[in-house]
Amino acid sequence: MSQVSDILRRDKELFFKDLDVECNKSDTTSQLNLIADFTEYNPLHNGHFHCMKTAKHMFPESLFVAIVPGLFERSGRGIPYILPREVRAEIAISVGADIVVEGPPMGIMGSGQYSLCLCKMFQALNTTYIPRGYKPLDGFDEILKRINMGHHIAPKPYRIVDKTTNEVILRDKLEEDNYVITSFSNSLSKIGFDYTGKFIFVERIEGVSGTLIRESIMKNNFDDVLDMMPPKTIEVLKREIENDSIIYGIRDIDSILDTANNFTFEQLADLNLFNEKLARNIIDNRPYDDIDKLEKAILHGFSSHFRQRVLSILENPIPKKIISQYIDKYPSNIRILGYKNKESLEKFIKKVNNENISLFNELKQHL
């Protein structure tokens, strides 16, 4: 618990430091191709590794940059990650990434908000190619074709719309990986980033189970998942288990309950993803002595993981107005979590359209 509390305290300081930084954009003359892959690496498994290897094989002279979220160590589902981001970066570098940069604080944002931040990061990195894993689906090939033609594809509830031609091109609900692709198309179009021909679509491989991997970590027994992850991932997981550094499922419960019990109605209603109905429901069911009672007071949202996101927001209570300011300036600072060697680092700095670049390990020493 103390480790998680320390991480959240550190990350809140980093969040507000970034908010105070003015984004100094720069133009680059570097002709180097840069592949930017957004992946949570929670943990890095053979599906991630396959996507990385495919993109690197297609463009072997490119710089491979992994965007790994991020502040507060909560996933897009609002659930604590298995490993802190610097450890996830270590694994990514060891299996082939040249640079790993810190992505946005996904756990305290809505999906549209963090999709927008990620796309602004693609823009700031001066990205040449974006690899994305997808699951084959009837009609989805047409969507992929149109995205690589530069069409503005937007996901709507139970339908996918081509806003370039004003057509409904699919009437269905997409699975998560496929949804992310259409969400990126939508967000990249909103910020005016030309992504024609930039996506590398990689069909997802079979035989990887996130559930079995998580169970193996909790049991510290990897016999059933040895063929699902690179050896380096398993090596680091065993090391972190030995060091008692697995943070999966661990929350700062005292902070969550303190916010839920003591924030005023106005303070709760002002939090990101909150509305007056949710704030009133939390107020009306006070006091809370445990998380279970609090979870029952959290109304269901559009996402099946809404309750977990709300817990992450109560854990890190930042008003929606501040989140909006953060998104507007994002990325005001590009924080490097890891790099292969000095040559890769120098190439990266020359390629990026942002003068504010810092090294995470150096920052840690001063916090």
mmCIF file of N, CA and C in Angstrom, residues 60-181:
data_model
loop_
_atom_site.group_PDB
_atom_site.id
_atom_site.type_symbol
_atom_site.label_atom_id
_atom_site.label_comp_id
_atom_site.label_asym_id
_atom_site.label_seq_id
_atom_site.Cartn_x
_atom_site.Cartn_y
_atom_site.Cartn_z
ATOM 1 N N PRO A 60 12.808 -1.622 -41.211
ATOM 2 C CA PRO A 60 13.923 -1.937 -40.301
ATOM 3 C C PRO A 60 14.812 -0.752 -39.953
ATOM 4 N N GLU A 61 14.815 0.290 -40.775
ATOM 5 C CA GLU A 61 15.660 1.449 -40.486
ATOM 6 C C GLU A 61 14.945 2.498 -39.640
ATOM 7 N N SER A 62 13.728 2.211 -39.232
ATOM 8 C CA SER A 62 12.940 3.166 -38.458
ATOM 9 C C SER A 62 13.300 3.127 -36.972
ATOM 10 N N LEU A 63 12.924 4.187 -36.271
ATOM 11 C CA LEU A 63 13.043 4.250 -34.817
ATOM 12 C C LEU A 63 11.712 3.779 -34.230
ATOM 13 N N PHE A 64 11.749 2.738 -33.399
ATOM 14 C CA PHE A 64 10.515 2.209 -32.810
ATOM 15 C C PHE A 64 10.305 2.840 -31.430
ATOM 16 N N VAL A 65 9.203 3.580 -31.297
ATOM 17 C CA VAL A 65 8.881 4.277 -30.048
ATOM 18 C C VAL A 65 7.596 3.706 -29.477
ATOM 19 N N ALA A 66 7.647 3.220 -28.251
ATOM 20 C CA ALA A 66 6.458 2.717 -27.560
ATOM 21 C C ALA A 66 5.918 3.808 -26.636
ATOM 22 N N ILE A 67 4.630 4.081 -26.771
ATOM 23 C CA ILE A 67 3.955 5.027 -25.870
ATOM 24 C C ILE A 67 3.267 4.208 -24.791
ATOM 25 N N VAL A 68 3.783 4.298 -23.569
ATOM 26 C CA VAL A 68 3.297 3.464 -22.467
ATOM 27 C C VAL A 68 2.679 4.361 -21.391
ATOM 28 N N PRO A 69 1.378 4.261 -21.165
ATOM 29 C CA PRO A 69 0.770 5.066 -20.089
ATOM 30 C C PRO A 69 1.235 4.531 -18.759
ATOM 31 N N GLY A 70 1.196 5.311 -17.761
ATOM 32 C CA GLY A 70 1.225 6.731 -17.670
ATOM 33 C C GLY A 70 0.944 7.049 -16.228
ATOM 34 N N LEU A 71 0.754 8.306 -16.005
ATOM 35 C CA LEU A 71 0.537 8.846 -14.665
ATOM 36 C C LEU A 71 -0.584 8.124 -13.925
ATOM 37 N N PHE A 72 -0.371 7.883 -12.655
ATOM 38 C CA PHE A 72 -1.299 7.266 -11.705
ATOM 39 C C PHE A 72 -1.439 5.751 -11.876
ATOM 40 N N GLU A 73 -0.785 5.165 -12.898
ATOM 41 C CA GLU A 73 -0.684 3.705 -13.033
ATOM 42 C C GLU A 73 -2.041 2.995 -13.023
ATOM 43 N N ARG A 74 -3.014 3.597 -13.708
ATOM 44 C CA ARG A 74 -4.316 2.956 -13.863
ATOM 45 C C ARG A 74 -4.620 2.817 -15.348
ATOM 46 N N SER A 75 -5.140 1.670 -15.742
ATOM 47 C CA SER A 75 -5.377 1.383 -17.151
ATOM 48 C C SER A 75 -6.590 2.137 -17.674
ATOM 49 N N GLY A 76 -6.857 1.986 -18.984
ATOM 50 C CA GLY A 76 -8.039 2.592 -19.565
ATOM 51 C C GLY A 76 -9.321 2.061 -18.955
ATOM 52 N N ARG A 77 -9.237 0.907 -18.302
ATOM 53 C CA ARG A 77 -10.395 0.354 -17.591
ATOM 54 C C ARG A 77 -10.471 0.853 -16.151
ATOM 55 N N GLY A 78 -9.505 1.688 -15.754
ATOM 56 C CA GLY A 78 -9.495 2.223 -14.401
ATOM 57 C C GLY A 78 -8.871 1.298 -13.381
ATOM 58 N N ILE A 79 -8.290 0.189 -13.833
ATOM 59 C CA ILE A 79 -7.751 -0.838 -12.933
ATOM 60 C C ILE A 79 -6.242 -0.670 -12.779
ATOM 61 N N PRO A 80 -5.689 -0.799 -11.561
ATOM 62 C CA PRO A 80 -4.242 -0.679 -11.370
ATOM 63 C C PRO A 80 -3.462 -1.634 -12.265
ATOM 64 N N TYR A 81 -2.374 -1.123 -12.849
ATOM 65 C CA TYR A 81 -1.521 -1.962 -13.688
ATOM 66 C C TYR A 81 -0.819 -3.037 -12.856
ATOM 67 N N ILE A 82 -0.257 -4.007 -13.558
ATOM 68 C CA ILE A 82 0.506 -5.066 -12.889
ATOM 69 C C ILE A 82 1.863 -4.558 -12.446
ATOM 70 N N LEU A 83 2.524 -3.791 -13.333
ATOM 71 C CA LEU A 83 3.867 -3.276 -13.064
ATOM 72 C C LEU A 83 3.904 -1.770 -13.280
ATOM 73 N N PRO A 84 4.693 -1.039 -12.496
ATOM 74 C CA PRO A 84 4.879 0.391 -12.752
ATOM 75 C C PRO A 84 5.448 0.619 -14.154
ATOM 76 N N ARG A 85 5.210 1.774 -14.701
ATOM 77 C CA ARG A 85 5.535 2.038 -16.109
ATOM 78 C C ARG A 85 7.025 1.966 -16.417
ATOM 79 N N GLU A 86 7.886 2.307 -15.456
ATOM 80 C CA GLU A 86 9.313 2.221 -15.745
ATOM 81 C C GLU A 86 9.770 0.772 -15.919
ATOM 82 N N VAL A 87 9.068 -0.149 -15.235
ATOM 83 C CA VAL A 87 9.391 -1.573 -15.386
ATOM 84 C C VAL A 87 8.821 -2.086 -16.705
ATOM 85 N N ARG A 88 7.618 -1.640 -17.073
ATOM 86 C CA ARG A 88 7.050 -2.008 -18.367
ATOM 87 C C ARG A 88 7.939 -1.499 -19.503
ATOM 88 N N ALA A 89 8.513 -0.308 -19.296
ATOM 89 C CA ALA A 89 9.432 0.249 -20.294
ATOM 90 C C ALA A 89 10.704 -0.581 -20.400
ATOM 91 N N GLU A 90 11.194 -1.040 -19.275
ATOM 92 C CA GLU A 90 12.404 -1.880 -19.259
ATOM 93 C C GLU A 90 12.211 -3.121 -20.124
ATOM 94 N N ILE A 91 11.048 -3.764 -19.982
ATOM 95 C CA ILE A 91 10.773 -4.968 -20.774
ATOM 96 C C ILE A 91 10.694 -4.613 -22.253
ATOM 97 N N ALA A 92 10.006 -3.504 -22.586
ATOM 98 C CA ALA A 92 9.847 -3.107 -23.985
ATOM 99 C C ALA A 92 11.196 -2.857 -24.651
ATOM 100 N N ILE A 93 12.098 -2.188 -23.955
ATOM 101 C CA ILE A 93 13.429 -1.925 -24.504
ATOM 102 C C ILE A 93 14.187 -3.239 -24.701
ATOM 103 N N SER A 94 14.047 -4.150 -23.761
ATOM 104 C CA SER A 94 14.814 -5.402 -23.818
ATOM 105 C C SER A 94 14.393 -6.288 -24.983
ATOM 106 N N VAL A 95 13.150 -6.128 -25.476
ATOM 107 C CA VAL A 95 12.689 -6.988 -26.573
ATOM 108 C C VAL A 95 12.657 -6.278 -27.916
ATOM 109 N N GLY A 96 13.108 -5.004 -27.974
ATOM 110 C CA GLY A 96 13.233 -4.398 -29.292
ATOM 111 C C GLY A 96 12.865 -2.947 -29.465
ATOM 112 N N ALA A 97 12.198 -2.322 -28.496
ATOM 113 C CA ALA A 97 11.866 -0.903 -28.628
ATOM 114 C C ALA A 97 13.133 -0.059 -28.518
ATOM 115 N N ASP A 98 13.191 1.033 -29.281
ATOM 116 C CA ASP A 98 14.333 1.945 -29.199
ATOM 117 C C ASP A 98 14.135 3.006 -28.121
ATOM 118 N N ILE A 99 12.898 3.480 -27.999
ATOM 119 C CA ILE A 99 12.545 4.514 -27.035
ATOM 120 C C ILE A 99 11.192 4.158 -26.442
ATOM 121 N N VAL A 100 11.011 4.435 -25.147
ATOM 122 C CA VAL A 100 9.686 4.327 -24.528
ATOM 123 C C VAL A 100 9.360 5.674 -23.897
ATOM 124 N N VAL A 101 8.217 6.230 -24.272
ATOM 125 C CA VAL A 101 7.784 7.503 -23.690
ATOM 126 C C VAL A 101 6.514 7.281 -22.873
ATOM 127 N N GLU A 102 6.313 8.167 -21.928
ATOM 128 C CA GLU A 102 5.154 8.080 -21.049
ATOM 129 C C GLU A 102 3.908 8.601 -21.753
ATOM 130 N N GLY A 103 2.845 7.788 -21.732
ATOM 131 C CA GLY A 103 1.567 8.201 -22.290
ATOM 132 C C GLY A 103 0.696 8.876 -21.252
ATOM 133 N N PRO A 104 -0.539 9.211 -21.620
ATOM 134 C CA PRO A 104 -1.432 9.981 -20.743
ATOM 135 C C PRO A 104 -1.967 9.165 -19.571
ATOM 136 N N PRO A 105 -2.539 9.846 -18.571
ATOM 137 C CA PRO A 105 -3.113 9.171 -17.396
ATOM 138 C C PRO A 105 -4.468 8.563 -17.722
ATOM 139 N N MET A 106 -4.466 7.382 -18.331
ATOM 140 C CA MET A 106 -5.681 6.802 -18.891
ATOM 141 C C MET A 106 -6.767 6.552 -17.844
ATOM 142 N N GLY A 107 -6.374 6.092 -16.670
ATOM 143 C CA GLY A 107 -7.352 5.659 -15.679
ATOM 144 C C GLY A 107 -8.264 6.735 -15.152
ATOM 145 N N ILE A 108 -7.877 8.009 -15.281
ATOM 146 C CA ILE A 108 -8.725 9.090 -14.769
ATOM 147 C C ILE A 108 -9.391 9.863 -15.908
ATOM 148 N N MET A 109 -9.346 9.308 -17.120
ATOM 149 C CA MET A 109 -9.936 9.958 -18.285
ATOM 150 C C MET A 109 -10.991 9.065 -18.920
ATOM 151 N N GLY A 110 -11.894 9.679 -19.665
ATOM 152 C CA GLY A 110 -12.791 8.937 -20.516
ATOM 153 C C GLY A 110 -12.049 8.476 -21.751
ATOM 154 N N SER A 111 -12.602 7.482 -22.465
ATOM 155 C CA SER A 111 -11.895 6.914 -23.619
ATOM 156 C C SER A 111 -11.643 7.946 -24.704
ATOM 157 N N GLY A 112 -12.588 8.851 -24.937
ATOM 158 C CA GLY A 112 -12.384 9.898 -25.934
ATOM 159 C C GLY A 112 -11.279 10.853 -25.538
ATOM 160 N N GLN A 113 -11.167 11.120 -24.234
ATOM 161 C CA GLN A 113 -10.140 12.040 -23.751
ATOM 162 C C GLN A 113 -8.750 11.459 -23.927
ATOM 163 N N TYR A 114 -8.556 10.196 -23.537
ATOM 164 C CA TYR A 114 -7.192 9.664 -23.660
ATOM 165 C C TYR A 114 -6.863 9.312 -25.099
ATOM 166 N N SER A 115 -7.877 8.998 -25.931
ATOM 167 C CA SER A 115 -7.624 8.805 -27.362
ATOM 168 C C SER A 115 -7.103 10.104 -27.981
ATOM 169 N N LEU A 116 -7.693 11.219 -27.593
ATOM 170 C CA LEU A 116 -7.248 12.514 -28.098
ATOM 171 C C LEU A 116 -5.812 12.798 -27.660
ATOM 172 N N CYS A 117 -5.490 12.513 -26.391
ATOM 173 C CA CYS A 117 -4.127 12.732 -25.898
ATOM 174 C C CYS A 117 -3.123 11.867 -26.657
ATOM 175 N N LEU A 118 -3.455 10.606 -26.855
ATOM 176 C CA LEU A 118 -2.542 9.708 -27.568
ATOM 177 C C LEU A 118 -2.293 10.209 -28.990
ATOM 178 N N CYS A 119 -3.342 10.689 -29.636
ATOM 179 C CA CYS A 119 -3.183 11.179 -31.008
ATOM 180 C C CYS A 119 -2.359 12.467 -31.041
ATOM 181 N N LYS A 120 -2.490 13.293 -30.016
ATOM 182 C CA LYS A 120 -1.648 14.484 -29.929
ATOM 183 C C LYS A 120 -0.192 14.090 -29.684
ATOM 184 N N MET A 121 0.015 12.961 -29.011
ATOM 185 C CA MET A 121 1.376 12.453 -28.842
ATOM 186 C C MET A 121 1.925 11.953 -30.171
ATOM 187 N N PHE A 122 1.120 11.230 -30.958
ATOM 188 C CA PHE A 122 1.552 10.811 -32.295
ATOM 189 C C PHE A 122 2.008 12.024 -33.107
ATOM 190 N N GLN A 123 1.245 13.100 -33.000
ATOM 191 C CA GLN A 123 1.569 14.321 -33.740
ATOM 192 C C GLN A 123 2.870 14.941 -33.244
ATOM 193 N N ALA A 124 3.025 15.009 -31.916
ATOM 194 C CA ALA A 124 4.228 15.606 -31.331
ATOM 195 C C ALA A 124 5.476 14.796 -31.653
ATOM 196 N N LEU A 125 5.320 13.475 -31.793
ATOM 197 C CA LEU A 125 6.462 12.616 -32.107
ATOM 198 C C LEU A 125 6.817 12.656 -33.591
ATOM 199 N N ASN A 126 6.013 13.381 -34.380
ATOM 200 C CA ASN A 126 6.254 13.435 -35.825
ATOM 201 C C ASN A 126 6.231 12.027 -36.415
ATOM 202 N N THR A 127 5.181 11.295 -36.051
ATOM 203 C CA THR A 127 5.073 9.867 -36.341
ATOM 204 C C THR A 127 4.917 9.582 -37.834
ATOM 205 N N THR A 128 5.654 8.582 -38.305
ATOM 206 C CA THR A 128 5.559 8.143 -39.695
ATOM 207 C C THR A 128 4.600 6.970 -39.835
ATOM 208 N N TYR A 129 4.668 6.006 -38.899
ATOM 209 C CA TYR A 129 3.823 4.813 -38.966
ATOM 210 C C TYR A 129 3.258 4.484 -37.582
ATOM 211 N N ILE A 130 2.026 3.958 -37.574
ATOM 212 C CA ILE A 130 1.353 3.585 -36.332
ATOM 213 C C ILE A 130 0.893 2.128 -36.446
ATOM 214 N N PRO A 131 1.569 1.176 -35.804
ATOM 215 C CA PRO A 131 1.107 -0.218 -35.854
ATOM 216 C C PRO A 131 -0.050 -0.447 -34.885
ATOM 217 N N ARG A 132 -1.047 -1.187 -35.341
ATOM 218 C CA ARG A 132 -2.182 -1.510 -34.476
ATOM 219 C C ARG A 132 -2.638 -2.938 -34.723
ATOM 220 N N GLY A 133 -2.780 -3.700 -33.656
ATOM 221 C CA GLY A 133 -3.340 -5.030 -33.754
ATOM 222 C C GLY A 133 -4.852 -4.958 -33.908
ATOM 223 N N TYR A 134 -5.420 -5.880 -34.678
ATOM 224 C CA TYR A 134 -6.869 -5.907 -34.858
ATOM 225 C C TYR A 134 -7.350 -7.350 -34.936
ATOM 226 N N LYS A 135 -8.637 -7.514 -34.691
ATOM 227 C CA LYS A 135 -9.263 -8.827 -34.782
ATOM 228 C C LYS A 135 -10.141 -8.866 -36.024
ATOM 229 N N PRO A 136 -9.953 -9.843 -36.927
ATOM 230 C CA PRO A 136 -10.752 -9.915 -38.149
ATOM 231 C C PRO A 136 -12.253 -9.972 -37.844
ATOM 232 N N LEU A 137 -13.019 -9.248 -38.643
ATOM 233 C CA LEU A 137 -14.460 -9.155 -38.466
ATOM 234 C C LEU A 137 -15.075 -8.855 -39.822
ATOM 235 N N ASP A 138 -16.196 -9.470 -40.132
ATOM 236 C CA ASP A 138 -16.864 -9.198 -41.399
ATOM 237 C C ASP A 138 -17.128 -7.697 -41.539
ATOM 238 N N GLY A 139 -16.649 -7.124 -42.612
ATOM 239 C CA GLY A 139 -16.860 -5.702 -42.865
ATOM 240 C C GLY A 139 -15.765 -4.805 -42.334
ATOM 241 N N PHE A 140 -14.874 -5.360 -41.483
ATOM 242 C CA PHE A 140 -13.865 -4.493 -40.868
ATOM 243 C C PHE A 140 -12.723 -4.176 -41.833
ATOM 244 N N ASP A 141 -12.454 -5.050 -42.787
ATOM 245 C CA ASP A 141 -11.417 -4.769 -43.788
ATOM 246 C C ASP A 141 -11.710 -3.473 -44.533
ATOM 247 N N GLU A 142 -12.994 -3.226 -44.804
ATOM 248 C CA GLU A 142 -13.379 -1.993 -45.498
ATOM 249 C C GLU A 142 -13.063 -0.769 -44.642
ATOM 250 N N ILE A 143 -13.260 -0.903 -43.343
ATOM 251 C CA ILE A 143 -12.935 0.196 -42.422
ATOM 252 C C ILE A 143 -11.433 0.461 -42.431
ATOM 253 N N LEU A 144 -10.632 -0.607 -42.358
ATOM 254 C CA LEU A 144 -9.179 -0.455 -42.362
ATOM 255 C C LEU A 144 -8.706 0.194 -43.671
ATOM 256 N N LYS A 145 -9.298 -0.228 -44.786
ATOM 257 C CA LYS A 145 -8.919 0.334 -46.082
ATOM 258 C C LYS A 145 -9.203 1.830 -46.121
ATOM 259 N N ARG A 146 -10.365 2.223 -45.634
ATOM 260 C CA ARG A 146 -10.739 3.644 -45.669
ATOM 261 C C ARG A 146 -9.868 4.483 -44.727
ATOM 262 N N ILE A 147 -9.516 3.912 -43.575
ATOM 263 C CA ILE A 147 -8.638 4.649 -42.652
ATOM 264 C C ILE A 147 -7.301 4.927 -43.324
ATOM 265 N N ASN A 148 -6.733 3.925 -43.992
ATOM 266 C CA ASN A 148 -5.438 4.148 -44.634
ATOM 267 C C ASN A 148 -5.556 4.989 -45.902
ATOM 268 N N MET A 149 -6.783 5.257 -46.352
ATOM 269 C CA MET A 149 -7.011 6.249 -47.416
ATOM 270 C C MET A 149 -7.109 7.661 -46.832
ATOM 271 N N GLY A 150 -7.096 7.728 -45.478
ATOM 272 C CA GLY A 150 -7.178 9.027 -44.812
ATOM 273 C C GLY A 150 -8.586 9.471 -44.502
ATOM 274 N N HIS A 151 -9.572 8.572 -44.648
ATOM 275 C CA HIS A 151 -10.954 8.937 -44.341
ATOM 276 C C HIS A 151 -11.140 9.132 -42.836
ATOM 277 N N HIS A 152 -12.053 10.034 -42.496
ATOM 278 C CA HIS A 152 -12.391 10.289 -41.102
ATOM 279 C C HIS A 152 -13.441 9.264 -40.673
ATOM 280 N N ILE A 153 -13.002 8.215 -39.980
ATOM 281 C CA ILE A 153 -13.893 7.160 -39.502
ATOM 282 C C ILE A 153 -14.192 7.414 -38.029
ATOM 283 N N ALA A 154 -15.466 7.417 -37.678
ATOM 284 C CA ALA A 154 -15.860 7.748 -36.306
ATOM 285 C C ALA A 154 -16.729 6.645 -35.715
ATOM 286 N N PRO A 155 -16.397 6.173 -34.508
ATOM 287 C CA PRO A 155 -17.247 5.168 -33.851
ATOM 288 C C PRO A 155 -18.435 5.843 -33.164
ATOM 289 N N LYS A 156 -19.603 5.327 -33.421
ATOM 290 C CA LYS A 156 -20.830 5.760 -32.763
ATOM 291 C C LYS A 156 -21.434 4.541 -32.077
ATOM 292 N N PRO A 157 -22.384 4.732 -31.140
ATOM 293 C CA PRO A 157 -22.999 3.563 -30.500
ATOM 294 C C PRO A 157 -23.611 2.619 -31.528
ATOM 295 N N TYR A 158 -23.036 1.429 -31.626
ATOM 296 C CA TYR A 158 -23.524 0.351 -32.481
ATOM 297 C C TYR A 158 -23.485 0.671 -33.972
ATOM 298 N N ARG A 159 -22.635 1.609 -34.378
ATOM 299 C CA ARG A 159 -22.417 1.833 -35.802
ATOM 300 C C ARG A 159 -21.105 2.576 -36.011
ATOM 301 N N ILE A 160 -20.507 2.392 -37.182
ATOM 302 C CA ILE A 160 -19.271 3.060 -37.543
ATOM 303 C C ILE A 160 -19.568 3.934 -38.764
ATOM 304 N N VAL A 161 -19.162 5.195 -38.688
ATOM 305 C CA VAL A 161 -19.519 6.168 -39.716
ATOM 306 C C VAL A 161 -18.267 6.667 -40.425
ATOM 307 N N ASP A 162 -18.333 6.728 -41.768
ATOM 308 C CA ASP A 162 -17.302 7.385 -42.569
ATOM 309 C C ASP A 162 -17.746 8.830 -42.748
ATOM 310 N N LYS A 163 -17.154 9.743 -41.974
ATOM 311 C CA LYS A 163 -17.571 11.146 -42.014
ATOM 312 C C LYS A 163 -17.063 11.862 -43.260
ATOM 313 N N THR A 164 -16.099 11.238 -43.938
ATOM 314 C CA THR A 164 -15.618 11.811 -45.198
ATOM 315 C C THR A 164 -16.676 11.668 -46.290
ATOM 316 N N THR A 165 -17.372 10.531 -46.299
ATOM 317 C CA THR A 165 -18.390 10.273 -47.328
ATOM 318 C C THR A 165 -19.814 10.301 -46.772
ATOM 319 N N ASN A 166 -19.938 10.502 -45.441
ATOM 320 C CA ASN A 166 -21.247 10.505 -44.780
ATOM 321 C C ASN A 166 -22.002 9.188 -44.961
ATOM 322 N N GLU A 167 -21.262 8.074 -44.811
ATOM 323 C CA GLU A 167 -21.871 6.741 -44.913
ATOM 324 C C GLU A 167 -21.770 6.011 -43.579
ATOM 325 N N VAL A 168 -22.766 5.222 -43.274
ATOM 326 C CA VAL A 168 -22.656 4.237 -42.200
ATOM 327 C C VAL A 168 -22.059 2.982 -42.829
ATOM 328 N N ILE A 169 -20.856 2.605 -42.414
ATOM 329 C CA ILE A 169 -20.170 1.494 -43.083
ATOM 330 C C ILE A 169 -20.186 0.205 -42.262
ATOM 331 N N LEU A 170 -20.660 0.284 -41.035
ATOM 332 C CA LEU A 170 -20.819 -0.939 -40.238
ATOM 333 C C LEU A 170 -21.843 -0.678 -39.147
ATOM 334 N N ARG A 171 -22.776 -1.616 -38.999
ATOM 335 C CA ARG A 171 -23.756 -1.516 -37.911
ATOM 336 C C ARG A 171 -23.482 -2.651 -36.933
ATOM 337 N N ASP A 172 -22.643 -2.351 -35.967
ATOM 338 C CA ASP A 172 -22.252 -3.368 -35.000
ATOM 339 C C ASP A 172 -21.454 -2.681 -33.894
ATOM 340 N N LYS A 173 -21.284 -3.372 -32.781
ATOM 341 C CA LYS A 173 -20.429 -2.895 -31.699
ATOM 342 C C LYS A 173 -19.077 -3.571 -31.827
ATOM 343 N N LEU A 174 -18.003 -2.780 -31.842
ATOM 344 C CA LEU A 174 -16.669 -3.321 -32.059
ATOM 345 C C LEU A 174 -16.026 -3.778 -30.756
ATOM 346 N N GLU A 175 -15.201 -4.823 -30.868
ATOM 347 C CA GLU A 175 -14.380 -5.223 -29.725
ATOM 348 C C GLU A 175 -13.304 -4.180 -29.477
ATOM 349 N N GLU A 176 -12.668 -4.278 -28.305
ATOM 350 C CA GLU A 176 -11.806 -3.196 -27.825
ATOM 351 C C GLU A 176 -10.696 -2.816 -28.806
ATOM 352 N N ASP A 177 -9.909 -3.787 -29.288
ATOM 353 C CA ASP A 177 -8.799 -3.458 -30.185
ATOM 354 C C ASP A 177 -9.284 -2.769 -31.454
ATOM 355 N N ASN A 178 -10.370 -3.261 -32.030
ATOM 356 C CA ASN A 178 -10.910 -2.676 -33.249
ATOM 357 C C ASN A 178 -11.515 -1.304 -32.985
ATOM 358 N N TYR A 179 -12.135 -1.153 -31.826
ATOM 359 C CA TYR A 179 -12.708 0.148 -31.450
ATOM 360 C C TYR A 179 -11.617 1.207 -31.329
ATOM 361 N N VAL A 180 -10.474 0.820 -30.740
ATOM 362 C CA VAL A 180 -9.372 1.772 -30.566
ATOM 363 C C VAL A 180 -8.912 2.322 -31.917
ATOM 364 N N ILE A 181 -8.876 1.465 -32.940
ATOM 365 C CA ILE A 181 -8.443 1.914 -34.269
ATOM 366 C C ILE A 181 -9.368 3.000 -34.801
#
